[in-house]
Tab-separated table of C-alpha atoms and ligand atoms in Angstrom:
chain	number	residue	atom	x	y	z
A	1	MET	CA	84.923	71.732	108.793
A	2	PHE	CA	85.909	68.213	109.769
A	3	ASP	CA	83.462	65.308	109.811
A	4	PRO	CA	80.156	67.195	109.930
A	5	PHE	CA	77.596	65.539	112.212
A	6	LEU	CA	75.137	68.259	113.115
A	7	ASP	CA	71.388	67.800	112.640
A	8	GLU	CA	71.108	64.399	114.300
A	9	ASN	CA	73.926	64.942	116.760
A	10	PRO	CA	72.465	64.957	120.292
A	11	VAL	CA	75.074	67.450	121.567
A	12	ALA	CA	75.831	69.698	118.571
A	13	GLU	CA	75.262	73.420	119.076
A	14	VAL	CA	75.257	74.116	115.350
A	15	ARG	CA	72.643	72.919	112.882
A	16	ARG	CA	73.113	72.607	109.158
A	17	SER	CA	70.835	75.569	108.551
A	18	ASP	CA	73.143	77.744	110.700
A	19	VAL	CA	76.037	77.301	108.269
A	20	ASP	CA	76.093	80.078	105.656
A	21	THR	CA	79.616	79.984	104.320
A	22	LEU	CA	81.937	77.028	104.221
A	23	ASP	CA	84.936	76.473	101.961
A	24	TYR	CA	86.092	72.926	102.714
A	25	ILE	CA	84.755	69.782	104.367
A	26	LEU	CA	87.390	67.229	105.367
A	27	VAL	CA	85.983	63.761	105.904
A	28	SER	CA	88.079	61.215	107.807
A	29	HIS	CA	85.777	58.286	106.973
A	30	GLY	CA	82.246	57.514	105.917
A	31	HIS	CA	80.538	56.574	109.160
A	32	TYR	CA	77.203	58.205	109.929
A	33	ASP	CA	78.520	60.279	112.843
A	34	HIS	CA	81.205	61.841	110.606
A	35	PHE	CA	79.566	62.038	107.223
A	36	ALA	CA	75.805	62.466	107.749
A	37	ASP	CA	75.789	66.200	106.965
A	38	ALA	CA	78.715	66.329	104.533
A	39	VAL	CA	76.802	65.964	101.264
A	40	PRO	CA	73.877	68.280	102.133
A	41	LEU	CA	76.269	70.884	103.598
A	42	ALA	CA	78.472	70.786	100.510
A	43	ILE	CA	75.442	71.220	98.263
A	44	GLN	CA	74.074	74.015	100.467
A	45	THR	CA	77.345	75.988	100.692
A	46	GLY	CA	79.379	74.945	97.655
A	47	ALA	CA	82.165	73.684	99.936
A	48	GLU	CA	84.728	71.268	98.524
A	49	VAL	CA	84.683	67.769	100.030
A	50	ILE	CA	88.134	66.316	100.738
A	51	GLY	CA	88.695	62.706	101.757
A	52	VAL	CA	89.563	59.210	100.624
A	53	TYR	CA	88.728	58.828	96.942
A	54	GLU	CA	85.796	56.428	97.348
A	55	ILE	CA	84.062	58.836	99.739
A	56	THR	CA	84.520	61.868	97.514
A	57	SER	CA	83.351	59.961	94.439
A	58	PHE	CA	80.231	58.968	96.368
A	59	ALA	CA	79.723	62.642	97.281
A	60	LYS	CA	80.085	63.541	93.615
A	61	ASP	CA	77.484	60.918	92.668
A	62	GLN	CA	75.169	62.576	95.200
A	63	GLY	CA	75.467	65.946	93.480
A	64	VAL	CA	78.419	67.618	95.228
A	65	ARG	CA	80.143	69.858	92.672
A	66	ARG	CA	83.585	70.291	94.250
A	67	THR	CA	85.382	67.178	95.486
A	68	HIS	CA	89.017	66.237	95.969
A	69	GLY	CA	89.776	62.547	96.375
A	70	MET	CA	92.987	61.514	98.118
A	71	ASN	CA	94.298	58.456	99.887
A	72	ILE	CA	96.310	57.486	102.950
A	73	GLY	CA	99.853	58.840	102.832
A	74	GLY	CA	99.093	61.237	100.004
A	75	GLY	CA	99.225	64.992	100.371
A	76	TYR	CA	98.068	67.952	98.317
A	77	ARG	CA	98.633	71.693	98.542
A	78	PHE	CA	95.274	73.448	98.871
A	79	PRO	CA	94.935	77.257	98.973
A	80	PHE	CA	94.798	77.129	102.811
A	81	GLY	CA	97.752	74.758	103.281
A	82	TYR	CA	99.162	71.295	102.721
A	83	VAL	CA	96.899	68.372	103.653
A	84	LYS	CA	98.179	64.837	104.050
A	85	MET	CA	95.943	61.895	104.876
A	86	THR	CA	97.226	59.814	107.776
A	87	PRO	CA	96.470	56.170	108.576
A	88	ALA	CA	93.864	55.162	111.133
A	89	ALA	CA	92.959	51.751	112.473
A	90	HIS	CA	89.161	51.771	112.164
A	91	SER	CA	86.468	50.401	109.859
A	92	SER	CA	84.588	52.456	107.319
A	93	SER	CA	81.521	52.139	105.165
A	94	VAL	CA	80.005	55.152	103.414
A	95	HIS	CA	76.808	56.296	105.102
A	96	GLY	CA	74.042	56.579	102.524
A	97	ASP	CA	75.685	54.247	100.009
A	98	THR	CA	72.997	51.622	99.573
A	99	THR	CA	74.906	49.919	96.768
A	100	GLY	CA	77.876	49.167	99.031
A	101	VAL	CA	80.379	49.759	96.236
A	102	HIS	CA	82.134	52.682	97.915
A	103	ASN	CA	84.180	50.643	100.351
A	104	THR	CA	86.901	52.699	101.873
A	105	LEU	CA	89.614	52.996	104.487
A	106	ALA	CA	89.337	55.286	107.474
A	107	GLY	CA	92.005	57.942	107.880
A	108	GLY	CA	92.995	61.150	109.570
A	109	PHE	CA	94.561	64.425	108.478
A	110	TRP	CA	97.856	66.215	108.992
A	111	ILE	CA	97.675	69.827	107.877
A	112	GLU	CA	100.364	72.462	107.574
A	113	PHE	CA	98.510	75.745	107.262
A	114	LYS	CA	99.902	78.612	105.222
A	115	ASN	CA	101.016	80.370	108.426
A	116	GLY	CA	103.196	77.347	109.323
A	117	LYS	CA	100.943	75.976	112.107
A	118	THR	CA	100.415	72.234	112.026
A	119	LEU	CA	97.332	70.258	113.004
A	120	TYR	CA	96.768	66.526	113.361
A	121	HIS	CA	93.169	65.322	113.279
A	122	ALA	CA	93.551	61.642	114.128
A	123	GLY	CA	90.059	60.655	112.957
A	124	ASP	CA	88.495	57.592	114.533
A	125	THR	CA	91.410	55.340	115.336
A	126	ALA	CA	93.074	52.932	117.670
A	127	LEU	CA	96.500	53.774	119.021
A	128	ILE	CA	98.846	53.000	116.130
A	129	MET	CA	102.610	52.959	115.885
A	130	GLU	CA	102.406	55.182	112.794
A	131	MET	CA	101.583	58.110	115.083
A	132	GLN	CA	105.261	58.131	116.049
A	133	LEU	CA	106.058	59.343	112.528
A	134	LEU	CA	104.383	62.631	113.440
A	135	LYS	CA	106.564	63.281	116.468
A	136	GLY	CA	107.742	66.873	116.535
A	137	ARG	CA	105.607	67.827	113.540
A	138	VAL	CA	102.333	68.706	115.263
A	139	ASP	CA	101.375	71.910	117.076
A	140	THR	CA	97.804	70.845	117.843
A	141	ALA	CA	96.503	67.271	117.952
A	142	LEU	CA	92.812	66.354	117.955
A	143	LEU	CA	92.708	62.921	119.566
A	144	PRO	CA	89.735	60.644	120.270
A	145	ILE	CA	89.362	59.603	123.908
A	146	GLY	CA	85.882	58.051	123.900
A	147	ASP	CA	86.923	54.387	124.023
A	148	ASN	CA	84.700	51.578	122.671
A	149	PHE	CA	84.772	52.787	119.014
A	150	THR	CA	88.175	54.505	119.159
A	151	MET	CA	91.086	54.664	121.549
A	152	GLY	CA	90.232	55.604	125.099
A	153	PRO	CA	92.062	57.906	127.505
A	154	GLU	CA	94.738	55.334	128.338
A	155	ASP	CA	95.810	54.920	124.724
A	156	ALA	CA	95.227	58.600	123.924
A	157	LEU	CA	97.803	59.389	126.613
A	158	ARG	CA	100.263	57.122	124.824
A	159	ALA	CA	99.355	58.872	121.554
A	160	VAL	CA	100.351	62.169	123.189
A	161	GLU	CA	103.699	60.570	124.026
A	162	PHE	CA	104.035	59.319	120.441
A	163	VAL	CA	103.223	62.642	118.774
A	164	SER	CA	104.456	65.214	121.337
A	165	PRO	CA	102.076	67.979	120.256
A	166	ARG	CA	102.091	71.361	121.992
A	167	VAL	CA	98.283	71.322	122.381
A	168	VAL	CA	95.818	68.431	122.609
A	169	VAL	CA	92.086	68.757	122.027
A	170	PRO	CA	90.203	65.616	123.129
A	171	MET	CA	87.366	64.579	120.839
A	172	HIS	CA	84.906	61.783	120.058
A	173	TYR	CA	83.493	61.449	123.592
A	174	ASP	CA	80.245	62.273	125.444
A	175	THR	CA	78.101	62.206	122.293
A	176	TRP	CA	76.336	59.177	123.758
A	177	PRO	CA	76.580	57.479	127.172
A	178	LEU	CA	78.556	54.633	125.577
A	179	ILE	CA	81.507	56.939	124.980
A	180	HIS	CA	81.255	59.030	128.137
A	181	GLN	CA	84.666	60.104	129.425
A	182	ASP	CA	86.063	62.463	132.029
A	183	ALA	CA	88.110	64.847	129.880
A	184	LYS	CA	89.422	66.681	132.938
A	185	ALA	CA	90.824	63.428	134.330
A	186	PHE	CA	92.469	62.824	130.950
A	187	ALA	CA	93.983	66.322	131.044
A	188	ALA	CA	95.320	65.657	134.534
A	189	ARG	CA	97.021	62.494	133.322
A	190	VAL	CA	98.582	64.276	130.347
A	191	GLY	CA	99.996	66.744	132.869
A	192	THR	CA	102.911	68.695	131.463
A	193	LEU	CA	103.316	66.522	128.353
A	194	ALA	CA	101.018	68.915	126.452
A	195	GLU	CA	98.475	71.644	127.038
A	196	VAL	CA	95.030	70.009	126.968
A	197	ARG	CA	92.198	72.246	125.778
A	198	ILE	CA	88.784	70.833	126.602
A	199	LEU	CA	86.167	72.324	124.308
A	200	LYS	CA	82.453	72.099	124.949
A	201	PRO	CA	80.206	71.827	121.890
A	202	GLY	CA	80.088	75.263	120.284
A	203	GLU	CA	83.308	76.510	121.889
A	204	SER	CA	86.343	77.488	119.865
A	205	THR	CA	90.079	77.913	120.280
A	206	GLU	CA	92.887	79.556	118.336
A	207	LEU	CA	95.484	77.308	116.766
B	1	LIG	NI1	83.809	55.720	112.858
């Protein structure tokens, strides 16, 4: 699971109590709407928390047993595949850290699963030139389109050009009115550059 934001998420279909088994939680950064359920979910399920070192050490301090700290540009081979943390242009504090000592960068993830499929979860980010480094290496890209806090549809379209994924799943929109977007209009603009799969909360797709 990436960036769990369930119990206080106004549009989530899944609540924390619905999650019985979970192996890994990948956290792109420490903001409330990405991290709020990570620690309780990890404690509830025994899942391993993966993310930038300062976030995972905070999770450990909170009682999470299995953590794996990484940093931007670093990769590690997990049982399910190779995970590399990618850069993101975004701020990050660690939600719940009242001491303020766990300052951290925001990032994203590039994953090559054991079956060879590749996934890019951009995290919360602006359009960045570094995305061009992923060109031709991504089957499915999860890209924010919400604007205001992350890139909007205009820049997400340019990110599609930068990365050239086969499939794009828009994310980080319509949680609140402030980040309302027309995903279908975005898909129309992407056109034949990639297949855009618009997922409603609770829906799934095969990689
Ligand atoms: Ni954020």
